Short mmCIF file of C-alpha atoms and ligand atoms in Angstrom, two decimals:
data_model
loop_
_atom_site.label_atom_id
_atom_site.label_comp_id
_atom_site.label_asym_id
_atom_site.label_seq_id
_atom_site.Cartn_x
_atom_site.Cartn_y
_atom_site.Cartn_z
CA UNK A 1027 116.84 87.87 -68.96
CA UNK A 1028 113.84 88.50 -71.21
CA UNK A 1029 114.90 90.55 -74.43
CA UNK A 1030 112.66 93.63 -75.02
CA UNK A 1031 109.73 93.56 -77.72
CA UNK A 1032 111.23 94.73 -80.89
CA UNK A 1033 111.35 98.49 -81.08
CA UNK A 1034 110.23 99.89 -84.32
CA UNK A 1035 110.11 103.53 -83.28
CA UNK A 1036 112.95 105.47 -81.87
CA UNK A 1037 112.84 106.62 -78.13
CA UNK A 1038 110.64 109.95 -79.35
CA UNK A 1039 108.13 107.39 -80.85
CA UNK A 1040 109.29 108.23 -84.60
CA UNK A 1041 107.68 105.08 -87.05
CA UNK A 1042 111.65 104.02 -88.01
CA UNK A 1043 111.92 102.67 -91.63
CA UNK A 1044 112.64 98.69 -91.82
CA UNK A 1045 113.59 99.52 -95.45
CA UNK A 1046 116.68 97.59 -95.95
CA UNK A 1047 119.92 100.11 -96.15
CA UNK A 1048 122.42 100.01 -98.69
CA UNK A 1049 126.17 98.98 -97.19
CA UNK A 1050 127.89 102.25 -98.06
CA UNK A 1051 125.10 103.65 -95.25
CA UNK A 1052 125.70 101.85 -92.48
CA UNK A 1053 128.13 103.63 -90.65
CA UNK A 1054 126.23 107.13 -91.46
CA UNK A 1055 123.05 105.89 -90.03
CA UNK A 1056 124.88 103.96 -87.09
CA UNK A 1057 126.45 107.13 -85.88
CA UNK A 1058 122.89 109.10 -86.31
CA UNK A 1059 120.99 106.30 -84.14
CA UNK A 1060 124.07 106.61 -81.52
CA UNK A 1061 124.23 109.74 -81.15
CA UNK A 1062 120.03 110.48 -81.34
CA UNK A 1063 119.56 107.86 -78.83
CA UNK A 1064 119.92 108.80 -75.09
CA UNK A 1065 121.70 106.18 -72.60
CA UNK A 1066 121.42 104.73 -69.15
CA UNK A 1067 124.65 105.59 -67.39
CA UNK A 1068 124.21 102.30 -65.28
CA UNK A 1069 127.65 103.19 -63.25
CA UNK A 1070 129.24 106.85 -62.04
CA UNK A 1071 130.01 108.28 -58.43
CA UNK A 1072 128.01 111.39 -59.62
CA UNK A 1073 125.49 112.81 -56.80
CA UNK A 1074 122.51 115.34 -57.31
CA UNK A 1075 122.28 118.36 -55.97
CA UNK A 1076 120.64 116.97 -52.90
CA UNK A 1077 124.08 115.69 -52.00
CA UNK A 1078 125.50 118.99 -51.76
CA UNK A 1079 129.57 119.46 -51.58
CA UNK A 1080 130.20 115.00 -52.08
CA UNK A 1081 129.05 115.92 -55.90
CA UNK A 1082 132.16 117.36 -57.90
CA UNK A 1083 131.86 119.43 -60.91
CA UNK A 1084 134.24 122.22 -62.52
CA UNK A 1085 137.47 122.56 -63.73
CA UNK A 1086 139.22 122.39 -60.62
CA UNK A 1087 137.81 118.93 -60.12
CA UNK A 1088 138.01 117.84 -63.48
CA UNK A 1089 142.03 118.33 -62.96
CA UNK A 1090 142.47 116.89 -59.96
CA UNK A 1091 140.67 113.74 -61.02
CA UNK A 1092 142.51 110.70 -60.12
CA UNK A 1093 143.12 109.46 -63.31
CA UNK A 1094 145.05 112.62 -63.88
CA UNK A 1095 146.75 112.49 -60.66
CA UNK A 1096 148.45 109.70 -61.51
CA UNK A 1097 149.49 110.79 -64.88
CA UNK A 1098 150.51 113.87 -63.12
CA UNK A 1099 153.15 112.37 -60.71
CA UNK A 1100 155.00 110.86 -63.83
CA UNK A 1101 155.34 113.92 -65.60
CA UNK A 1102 155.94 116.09 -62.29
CA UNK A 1103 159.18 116.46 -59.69
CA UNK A 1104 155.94 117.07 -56.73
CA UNK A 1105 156.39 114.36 -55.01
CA UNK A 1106 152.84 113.34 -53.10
CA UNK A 1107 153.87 114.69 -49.66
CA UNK A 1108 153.96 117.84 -51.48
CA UNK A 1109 150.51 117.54 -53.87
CA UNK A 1110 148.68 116.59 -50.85
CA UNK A 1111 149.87 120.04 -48.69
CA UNK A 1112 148.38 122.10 -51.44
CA UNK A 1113 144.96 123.21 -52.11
CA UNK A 1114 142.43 122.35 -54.49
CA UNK A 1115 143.58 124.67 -57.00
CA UNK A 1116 146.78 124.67 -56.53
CA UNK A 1117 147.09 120.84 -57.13
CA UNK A 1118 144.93 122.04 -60.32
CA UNK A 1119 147.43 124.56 -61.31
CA UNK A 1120 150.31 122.05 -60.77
CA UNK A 1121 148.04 119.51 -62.81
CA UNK A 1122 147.42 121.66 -65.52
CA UNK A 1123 151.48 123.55 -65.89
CA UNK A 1124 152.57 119.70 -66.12
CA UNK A 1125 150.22 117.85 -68.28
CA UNK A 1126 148.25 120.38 -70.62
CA UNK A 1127 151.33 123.10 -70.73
CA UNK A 1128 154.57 121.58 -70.80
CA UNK A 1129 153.22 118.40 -72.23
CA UNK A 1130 150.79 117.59 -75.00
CA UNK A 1131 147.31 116.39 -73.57
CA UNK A 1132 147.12 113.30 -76.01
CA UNK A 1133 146.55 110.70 -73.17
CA UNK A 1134 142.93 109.92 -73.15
CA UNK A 1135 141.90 111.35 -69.62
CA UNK A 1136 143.86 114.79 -70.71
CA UNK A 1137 142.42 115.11 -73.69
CA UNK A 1138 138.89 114.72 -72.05
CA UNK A 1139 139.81 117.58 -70.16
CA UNK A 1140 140.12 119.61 -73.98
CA UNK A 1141 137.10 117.86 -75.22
CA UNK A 1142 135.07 119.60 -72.11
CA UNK A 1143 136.70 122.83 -72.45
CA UNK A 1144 136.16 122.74 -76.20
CA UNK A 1145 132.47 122.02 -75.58
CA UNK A 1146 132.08 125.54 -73.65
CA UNK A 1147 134.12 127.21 -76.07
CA UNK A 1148 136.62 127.92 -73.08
CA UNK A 1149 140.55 127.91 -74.02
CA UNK A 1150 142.37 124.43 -74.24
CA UNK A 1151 146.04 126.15 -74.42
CA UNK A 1152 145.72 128.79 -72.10
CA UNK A 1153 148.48 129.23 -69.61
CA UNK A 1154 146.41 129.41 -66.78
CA UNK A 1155 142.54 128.80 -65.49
CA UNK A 1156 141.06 132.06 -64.71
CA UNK A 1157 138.52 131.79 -67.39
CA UNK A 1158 137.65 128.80 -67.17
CA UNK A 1159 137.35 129.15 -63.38
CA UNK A 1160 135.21 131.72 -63.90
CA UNK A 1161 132.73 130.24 -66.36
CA UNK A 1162 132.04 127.24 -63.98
CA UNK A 1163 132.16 129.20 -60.79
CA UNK A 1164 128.70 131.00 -63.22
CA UNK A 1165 126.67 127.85 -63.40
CA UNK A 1166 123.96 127.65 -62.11
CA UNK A 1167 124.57 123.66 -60.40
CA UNK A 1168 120.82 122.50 -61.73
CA UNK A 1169 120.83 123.64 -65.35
CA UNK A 1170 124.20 122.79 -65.38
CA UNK A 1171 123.81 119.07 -64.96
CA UNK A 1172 120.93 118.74 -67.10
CA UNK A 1173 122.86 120.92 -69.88
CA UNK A 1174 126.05 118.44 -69.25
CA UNK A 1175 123.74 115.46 -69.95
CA UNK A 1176 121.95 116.87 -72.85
CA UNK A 1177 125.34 116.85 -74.39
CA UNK A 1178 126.12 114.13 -73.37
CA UNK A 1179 123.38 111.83 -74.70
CA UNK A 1180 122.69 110.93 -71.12
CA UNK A 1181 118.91 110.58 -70.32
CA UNK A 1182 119.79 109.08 -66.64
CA UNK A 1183 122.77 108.47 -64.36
CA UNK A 1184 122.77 105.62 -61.41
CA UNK A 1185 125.02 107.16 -58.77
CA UNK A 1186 127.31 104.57 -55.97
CA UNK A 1187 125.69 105.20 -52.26
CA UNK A 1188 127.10 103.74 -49.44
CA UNK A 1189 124.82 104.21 -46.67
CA UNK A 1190 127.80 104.03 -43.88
CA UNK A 1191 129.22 107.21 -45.64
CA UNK A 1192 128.54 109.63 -42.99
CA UNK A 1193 127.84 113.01 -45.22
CA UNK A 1194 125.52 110.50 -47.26
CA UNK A 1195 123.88 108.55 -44.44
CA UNK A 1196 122.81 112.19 -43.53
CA UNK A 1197 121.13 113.48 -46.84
CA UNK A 1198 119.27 109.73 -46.90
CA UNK A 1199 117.85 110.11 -43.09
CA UNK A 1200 116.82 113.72 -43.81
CA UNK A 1201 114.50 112.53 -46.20
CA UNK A 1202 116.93 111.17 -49.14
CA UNK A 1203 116.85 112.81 -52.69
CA UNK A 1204 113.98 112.58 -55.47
CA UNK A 1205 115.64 113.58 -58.77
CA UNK A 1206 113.94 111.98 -62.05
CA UNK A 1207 117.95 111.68 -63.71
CA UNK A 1208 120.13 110.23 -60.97
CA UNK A 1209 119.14 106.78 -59.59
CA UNK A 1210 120.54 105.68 -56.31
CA UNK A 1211 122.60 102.04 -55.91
CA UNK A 1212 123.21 100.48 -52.08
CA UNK A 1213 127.20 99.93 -52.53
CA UNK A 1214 128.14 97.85 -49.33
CA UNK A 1215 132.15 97.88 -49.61
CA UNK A 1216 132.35 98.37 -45.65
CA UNK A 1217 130.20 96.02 -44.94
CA UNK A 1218 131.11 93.22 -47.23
CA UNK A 1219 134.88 93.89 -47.73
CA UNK A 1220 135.26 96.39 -44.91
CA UNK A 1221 133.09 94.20 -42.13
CA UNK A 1222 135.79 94.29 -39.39
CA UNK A 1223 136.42 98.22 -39.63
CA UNK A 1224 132.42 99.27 -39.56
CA UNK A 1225 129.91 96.50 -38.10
CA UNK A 1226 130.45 98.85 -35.00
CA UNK A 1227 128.53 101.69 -37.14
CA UNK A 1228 125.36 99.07 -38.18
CA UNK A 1229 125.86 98.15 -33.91
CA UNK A 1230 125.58 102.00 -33.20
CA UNK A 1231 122.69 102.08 -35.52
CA UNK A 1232 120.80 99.34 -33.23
CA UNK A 1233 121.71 96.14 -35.09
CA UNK A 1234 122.74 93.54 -33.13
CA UNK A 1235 125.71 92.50 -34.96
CA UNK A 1236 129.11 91.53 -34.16
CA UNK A 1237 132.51 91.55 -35.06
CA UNK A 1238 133.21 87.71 -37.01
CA UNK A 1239 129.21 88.21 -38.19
CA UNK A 1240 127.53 85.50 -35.79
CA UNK A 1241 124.60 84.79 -34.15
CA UNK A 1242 121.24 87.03 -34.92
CA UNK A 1243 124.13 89.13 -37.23
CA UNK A 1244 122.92 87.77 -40.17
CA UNK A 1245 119.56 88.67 -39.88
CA UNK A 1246 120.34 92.03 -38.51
CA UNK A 1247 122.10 92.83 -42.19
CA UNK A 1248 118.95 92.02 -43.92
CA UNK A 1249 117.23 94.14 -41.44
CA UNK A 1250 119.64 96.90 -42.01
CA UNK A 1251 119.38 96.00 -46.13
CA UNK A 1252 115.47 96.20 -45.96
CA UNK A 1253 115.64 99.50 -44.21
CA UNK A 1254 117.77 101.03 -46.95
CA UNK A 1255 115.99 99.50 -49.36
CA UNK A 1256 113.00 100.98 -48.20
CA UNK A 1257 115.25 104.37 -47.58
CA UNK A 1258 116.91 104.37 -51.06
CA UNK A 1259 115.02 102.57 -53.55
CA UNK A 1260 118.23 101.61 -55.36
CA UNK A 1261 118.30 99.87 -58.55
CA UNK A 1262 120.73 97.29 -57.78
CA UNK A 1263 123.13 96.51 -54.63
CA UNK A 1264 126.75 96.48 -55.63
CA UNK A 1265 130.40 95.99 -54.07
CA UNK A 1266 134.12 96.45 -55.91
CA UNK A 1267 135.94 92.86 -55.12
CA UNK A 1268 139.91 92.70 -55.19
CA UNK A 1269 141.54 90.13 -57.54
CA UNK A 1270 142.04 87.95 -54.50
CA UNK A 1271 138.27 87.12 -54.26
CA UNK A 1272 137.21 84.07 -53.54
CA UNK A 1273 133.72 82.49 -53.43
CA UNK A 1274 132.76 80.42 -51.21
CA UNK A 1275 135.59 80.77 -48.87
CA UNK A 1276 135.80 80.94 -44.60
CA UNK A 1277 135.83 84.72 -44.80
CA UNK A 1278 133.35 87.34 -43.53
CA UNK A 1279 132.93 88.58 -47.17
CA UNK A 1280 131.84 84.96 -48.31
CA UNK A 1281 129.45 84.75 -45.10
CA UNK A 1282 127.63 87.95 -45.52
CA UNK A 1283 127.12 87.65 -49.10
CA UNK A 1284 126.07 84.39 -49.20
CA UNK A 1285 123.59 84.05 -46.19
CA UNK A 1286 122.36 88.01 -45.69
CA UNK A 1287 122.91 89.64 -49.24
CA UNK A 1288 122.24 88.08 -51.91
CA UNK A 1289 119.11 86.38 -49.70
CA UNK A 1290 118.06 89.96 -49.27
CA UNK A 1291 118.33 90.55 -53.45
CA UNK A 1292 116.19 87.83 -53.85
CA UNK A 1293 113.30 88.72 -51.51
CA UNK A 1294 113.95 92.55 -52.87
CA UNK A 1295 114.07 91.77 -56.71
CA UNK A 1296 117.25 93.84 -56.89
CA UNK A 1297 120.42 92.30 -59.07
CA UNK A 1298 123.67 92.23 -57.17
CA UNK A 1299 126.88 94.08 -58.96
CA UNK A 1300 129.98 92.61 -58.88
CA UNK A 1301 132.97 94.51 -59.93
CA UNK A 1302 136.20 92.18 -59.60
CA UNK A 1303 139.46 92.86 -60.01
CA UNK A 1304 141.23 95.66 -58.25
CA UNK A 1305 144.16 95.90 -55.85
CA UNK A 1306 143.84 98.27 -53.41
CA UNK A 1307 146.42 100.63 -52.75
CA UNK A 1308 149.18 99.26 -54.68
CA UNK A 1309 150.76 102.97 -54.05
CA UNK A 1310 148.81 104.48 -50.69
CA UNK A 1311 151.08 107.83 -51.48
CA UNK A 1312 148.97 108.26 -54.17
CA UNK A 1313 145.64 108.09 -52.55
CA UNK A 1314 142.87 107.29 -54.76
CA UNK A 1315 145.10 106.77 -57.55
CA UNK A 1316 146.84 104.03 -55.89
CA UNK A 1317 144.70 101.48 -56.87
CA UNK A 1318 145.91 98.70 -59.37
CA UNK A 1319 144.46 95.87 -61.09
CA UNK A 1320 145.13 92.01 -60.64
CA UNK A 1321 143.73 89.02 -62.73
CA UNK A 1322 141.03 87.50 -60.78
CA UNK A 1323 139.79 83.63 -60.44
CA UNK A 1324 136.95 84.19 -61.94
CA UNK A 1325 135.40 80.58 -60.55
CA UNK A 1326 134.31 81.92 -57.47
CA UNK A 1327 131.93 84.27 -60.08
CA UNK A 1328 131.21 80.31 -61.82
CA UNK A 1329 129.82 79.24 -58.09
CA UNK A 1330 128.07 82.49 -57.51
CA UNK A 1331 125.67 81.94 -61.22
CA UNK A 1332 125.37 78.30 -60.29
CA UNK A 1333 125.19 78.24 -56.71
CA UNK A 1334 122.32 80.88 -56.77
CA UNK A 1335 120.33 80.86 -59.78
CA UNK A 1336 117.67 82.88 -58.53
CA UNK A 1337 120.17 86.10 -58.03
CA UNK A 1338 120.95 88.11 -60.99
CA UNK A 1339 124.45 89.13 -61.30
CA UNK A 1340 125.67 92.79 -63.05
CA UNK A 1341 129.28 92.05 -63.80
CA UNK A 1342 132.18 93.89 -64.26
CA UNK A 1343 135.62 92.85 -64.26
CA UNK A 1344 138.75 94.77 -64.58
CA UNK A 1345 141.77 93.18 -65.90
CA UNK A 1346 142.16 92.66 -69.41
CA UNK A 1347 143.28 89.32 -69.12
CA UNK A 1348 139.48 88.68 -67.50
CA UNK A 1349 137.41 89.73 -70.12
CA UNK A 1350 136.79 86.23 -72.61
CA UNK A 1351 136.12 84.43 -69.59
CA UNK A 1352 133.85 86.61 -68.35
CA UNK A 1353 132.06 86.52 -71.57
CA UNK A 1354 131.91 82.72 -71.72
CA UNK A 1355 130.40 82.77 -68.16
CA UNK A 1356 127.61 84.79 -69.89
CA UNK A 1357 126.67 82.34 -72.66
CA UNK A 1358 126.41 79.80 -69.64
CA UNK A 1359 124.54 81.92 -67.16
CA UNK A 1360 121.53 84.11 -68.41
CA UNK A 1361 121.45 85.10 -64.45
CA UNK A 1362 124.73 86.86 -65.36
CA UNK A 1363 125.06 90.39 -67.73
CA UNK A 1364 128.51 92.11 -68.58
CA UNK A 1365 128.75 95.20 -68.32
CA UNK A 1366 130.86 97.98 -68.94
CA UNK A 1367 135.07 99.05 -69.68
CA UNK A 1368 135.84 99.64 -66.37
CA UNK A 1369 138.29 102.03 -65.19
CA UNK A 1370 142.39 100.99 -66.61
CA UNK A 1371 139.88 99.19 -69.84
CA UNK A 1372 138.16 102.41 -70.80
CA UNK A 1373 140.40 103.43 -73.23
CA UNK A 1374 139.21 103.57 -76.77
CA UNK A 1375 141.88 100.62 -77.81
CA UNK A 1376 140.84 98.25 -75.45
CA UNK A 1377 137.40 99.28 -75.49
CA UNK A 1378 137.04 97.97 -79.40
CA UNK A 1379 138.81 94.94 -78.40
CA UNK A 1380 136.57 93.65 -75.42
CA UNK A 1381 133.06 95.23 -77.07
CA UNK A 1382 133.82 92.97 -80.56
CA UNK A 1383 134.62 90.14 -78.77
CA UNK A 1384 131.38 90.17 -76.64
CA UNK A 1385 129.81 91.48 -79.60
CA UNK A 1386 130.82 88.17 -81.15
CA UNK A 1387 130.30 85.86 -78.47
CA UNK A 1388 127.06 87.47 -76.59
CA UNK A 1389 125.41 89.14 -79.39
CA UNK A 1390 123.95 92.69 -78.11
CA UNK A 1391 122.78 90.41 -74.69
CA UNK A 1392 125.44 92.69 -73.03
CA UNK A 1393 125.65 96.48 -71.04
CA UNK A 1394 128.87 97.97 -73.51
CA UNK A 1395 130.14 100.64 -71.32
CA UNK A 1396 129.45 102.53 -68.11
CA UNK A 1397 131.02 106.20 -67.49
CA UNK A 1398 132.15 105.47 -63.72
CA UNK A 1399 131.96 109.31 -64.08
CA UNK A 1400 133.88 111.09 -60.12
CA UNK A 1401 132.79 114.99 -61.79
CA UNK A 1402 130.22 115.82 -63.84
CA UNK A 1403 131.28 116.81 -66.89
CA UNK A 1404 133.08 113.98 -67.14
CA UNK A 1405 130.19 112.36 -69.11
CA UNK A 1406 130.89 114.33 -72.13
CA UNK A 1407 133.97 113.13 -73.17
CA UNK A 1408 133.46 109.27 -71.86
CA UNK A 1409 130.39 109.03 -73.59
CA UNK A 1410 131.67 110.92 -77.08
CA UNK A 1411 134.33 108.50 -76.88
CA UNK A 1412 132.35 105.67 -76.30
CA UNK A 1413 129.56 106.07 -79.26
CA UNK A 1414 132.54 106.71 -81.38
CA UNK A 1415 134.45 103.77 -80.48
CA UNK A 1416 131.13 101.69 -81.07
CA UNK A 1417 130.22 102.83 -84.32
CA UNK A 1418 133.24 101.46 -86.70
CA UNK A 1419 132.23 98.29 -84.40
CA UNK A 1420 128.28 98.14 -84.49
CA UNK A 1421 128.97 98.95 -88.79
CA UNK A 1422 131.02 96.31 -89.32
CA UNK A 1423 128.96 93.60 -87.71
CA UNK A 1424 126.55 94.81 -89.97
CA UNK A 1425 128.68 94.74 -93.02
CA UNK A 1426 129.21 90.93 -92.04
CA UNK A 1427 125.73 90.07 -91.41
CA UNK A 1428 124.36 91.82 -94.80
CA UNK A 1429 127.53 89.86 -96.65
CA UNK A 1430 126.54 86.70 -95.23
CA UNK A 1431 123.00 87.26 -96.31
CA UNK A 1432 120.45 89.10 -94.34
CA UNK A 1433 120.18 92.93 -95.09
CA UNK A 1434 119.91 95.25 -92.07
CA UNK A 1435 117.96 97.99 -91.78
CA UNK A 1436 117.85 101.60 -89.70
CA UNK A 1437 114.79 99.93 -87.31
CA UNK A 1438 117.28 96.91 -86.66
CA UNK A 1439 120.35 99.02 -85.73
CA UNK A 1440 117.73 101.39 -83.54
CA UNK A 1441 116.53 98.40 -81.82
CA UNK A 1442 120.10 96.92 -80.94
CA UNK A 1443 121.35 100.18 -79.83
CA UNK A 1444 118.59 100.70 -77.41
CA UNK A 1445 118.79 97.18 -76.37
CA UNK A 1446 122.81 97.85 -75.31
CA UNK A 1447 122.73 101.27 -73.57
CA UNK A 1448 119.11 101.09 -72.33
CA UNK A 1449 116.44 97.95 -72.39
CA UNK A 1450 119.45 95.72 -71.31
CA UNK A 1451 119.39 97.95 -68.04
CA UNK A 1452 116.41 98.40 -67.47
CA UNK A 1453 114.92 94.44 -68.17
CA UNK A 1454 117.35 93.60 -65.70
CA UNK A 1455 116.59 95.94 -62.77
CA UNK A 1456 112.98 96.91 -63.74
CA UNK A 1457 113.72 100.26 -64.11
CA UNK A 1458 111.24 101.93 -66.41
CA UNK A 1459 112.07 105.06 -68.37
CA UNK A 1460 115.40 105.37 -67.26
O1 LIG B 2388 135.01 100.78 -57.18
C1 LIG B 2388 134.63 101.58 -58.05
O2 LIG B 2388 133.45 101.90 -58.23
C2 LIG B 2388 135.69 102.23 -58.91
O3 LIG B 2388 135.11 102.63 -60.08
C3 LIG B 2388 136.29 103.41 -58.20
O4 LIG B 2388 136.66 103.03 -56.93
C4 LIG B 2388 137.52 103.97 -58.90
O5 LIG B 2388 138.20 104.82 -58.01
C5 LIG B 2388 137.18 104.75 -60.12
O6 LIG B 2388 136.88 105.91 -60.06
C6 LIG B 2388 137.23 104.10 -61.40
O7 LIG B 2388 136.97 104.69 -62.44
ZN1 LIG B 2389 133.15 103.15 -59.88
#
């Protein structure tokens, strides 16, 4: 993990003064170099246009998010047999009348909703949609996205493809997308995780595979790999791992990513993303929202760094209780980068907790947040909430370091800010001009 030249200029090229800053300046000129710096979203299930109807944006969306969906059936009599038989917008309406009307929005997926709504100037305490419907159902999808991202500060996203998603698999074999601010990522869930529901779709595909992963199997899922490689160009390969995990271990999961995927990293220079911790469908009634998080042994992580030192490793994990180890695995693997508050952790109190903590024990060698963004406009409120989360933090390492005896100056705080939401990124998956 080599560390970027120091930056002296911001990202328009601007010569950045190194004169040193008085204290009572810091946070002023932290929040200006957040929010004039654009980031790498390294992490959302955003799609470009190219993917057509699998990319959400709009109100209606926004509502029915899953985050608020779960909310929703603690503040609601609608029991899920009932959300599910309405439609889109009526599970929007229902979302809305319980959470925004006869509640106060303060919960922080709610109040993203206001934050978006504020940003169009559309009404936060209306009774009902129809204007807001209205002003989305206007955009033109294009503009729209690269409006969204303007605001948000977002110069790129990196989207989650999973090439045995049949609407996906679809867009990629009819030529794929080319779109200069959404990078593509091979997520391989079903075929890591998910192996004895969908080798039949690599078999239907022509790879001779088969059901426990035997014989020429192996080299048929670096086949299949290369060929999406080649398809894709992702940035990095990636799966979501339950708190159950285990590494090595007699299961498919351990097989596959030990002999065919991270092998086929290697030989492809791509870093393999681990996100750990989940339980799936804790609550199936509540369908996407019925997920849950577990504590995770993170030693099967400790063999993966040490058992193959030539993979790198993007690492998220997602219970709380996870988070120190993870960043002591860091100062002992350099293969290995944090990254990201994901899902249940990206709220603004837990976010300052894990980023000073890695801030003190990794330095700015870390990825801070990701948006893990389902609808578009989600950016602008996970990203608004994450630069002002970090600057109170980012200051008052400062304040430390200038007490203790080095000043700092606006050039230093540019150059650690780009090294967290962008050189970090791209040093470890080549990307360039992200
Ligand atoms: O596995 C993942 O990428 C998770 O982020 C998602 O499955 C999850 O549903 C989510 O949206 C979290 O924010
Ligand atoms: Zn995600």
């Amino acid at each position: 993990m080599g560390t970027t030249s120091v930056n002296s200029s911001d990202l328009n090229g601007k010569e950045l003064s190194a004169e040193l800053l008085p204290e009572d300046q810091f946070q002023g000129v932290v929040e200006e170099v957040l929010e004039s710096t654009s980031f790498i979203d390294i992490h959302t299930h955003l799609f470009s246009p190219a993917f057509g109807k699998i990319g959400l944006w709009g109100i209606d969306e926004l509502l029915t998010y899953h985050y608020l969906e779960a909310e929703f059936f603690r503040s609601s009599a609608v029991t899920p047999e009932q959300y599910w038989r309405l439609s889109k917008r009526e599970r929007a309406d229902a979302i809305w009348q319980a959470l925004f009307v006869e509640n106060a929005p303060i919960s922080e997926s709610t109040r993203g909703i206001v934050a978006v709504l504020h940003e169009f100037d559309l009404p936060t305490d209306a009774s009902g949609l129809e204007e807001s419907r209205a002003f989305f159902r206007a955009q033109p999808l294009e503009g729209h996205i690269r409006r969204v991202l303007e605001i948000s500060g977002v110069s790129s996203v990196v989207m989650t493809n999973d090439p045995l998603d049949p609407d996906e698999e679809q867009v990629w074999k009819s030529g794929g997308q080319k779109h200069e601010l959404f990078h593509a990522v091979l997520r391989l869930d079903r075929i890591l995780w998910g192996w004895p529901k969908h080798w039949q779709q690599l078999a239907s595909q022509g790879y001779a595979v088969d059901e426990k992963a035997t014989g020429k199997s192996i080299a048929e899922i670096r086949r299949f790999l290369a060929d999406w490689q080649k398809r894709m160009r992702p940035l990095y390969m990636a799966v979501s791992l339950t708190d159950e995990f285990r590494y090595p271990d007699e299961s498919v999961t351990s097989k596959i990513l030990g002999e065919a995927v991270l092998p086929s990293c290697r030989e492809l220079g791509l870093p393999m993303s681990l996100m750990i911790g989940v339980r799936r469908q804790v609550n199936p009634a509540l369908r996407l929202a019925g997920d849950g998080v577990g504590k995770a042994d993170l030693r099967s992580l400790e063999n993966l760094c040490r058992s193959f030192p030539e993979n790198k490793f993007l690492v998220s994990v997602l219970s709380r209780e996870n988070q120190h180890e993870l960043c002591v695995y860091a100062r002992k693997f350099n293969n290995m980068m944090p990254f990201g508050c994901w899902w249940f952790l990206n709220n603004p109190s837990i976010v300052e907790e894990i980023t000073r903590e890695r801030i003190e024990l990794l330095g700015t060698s870390f990825i801070p947040q990701h948006s893990d963004a389902r609808v578009l406009e989600q950016v602008i409120y996970k990203w608004r909430n994450t630069r002002r989360t970090m600057a109170p933090i980012l200051t008052n390492a400062y304040k430390l370091l200038k007490r203790d005896g080095r000043g700092v100056s606006r050039k230093d705080m540019q150059r650690d800010v780009n090294r967290l939401f962008r050189s970090n990124f791209e040093n470890f998956t080549g990307l360039r001009g992200g």
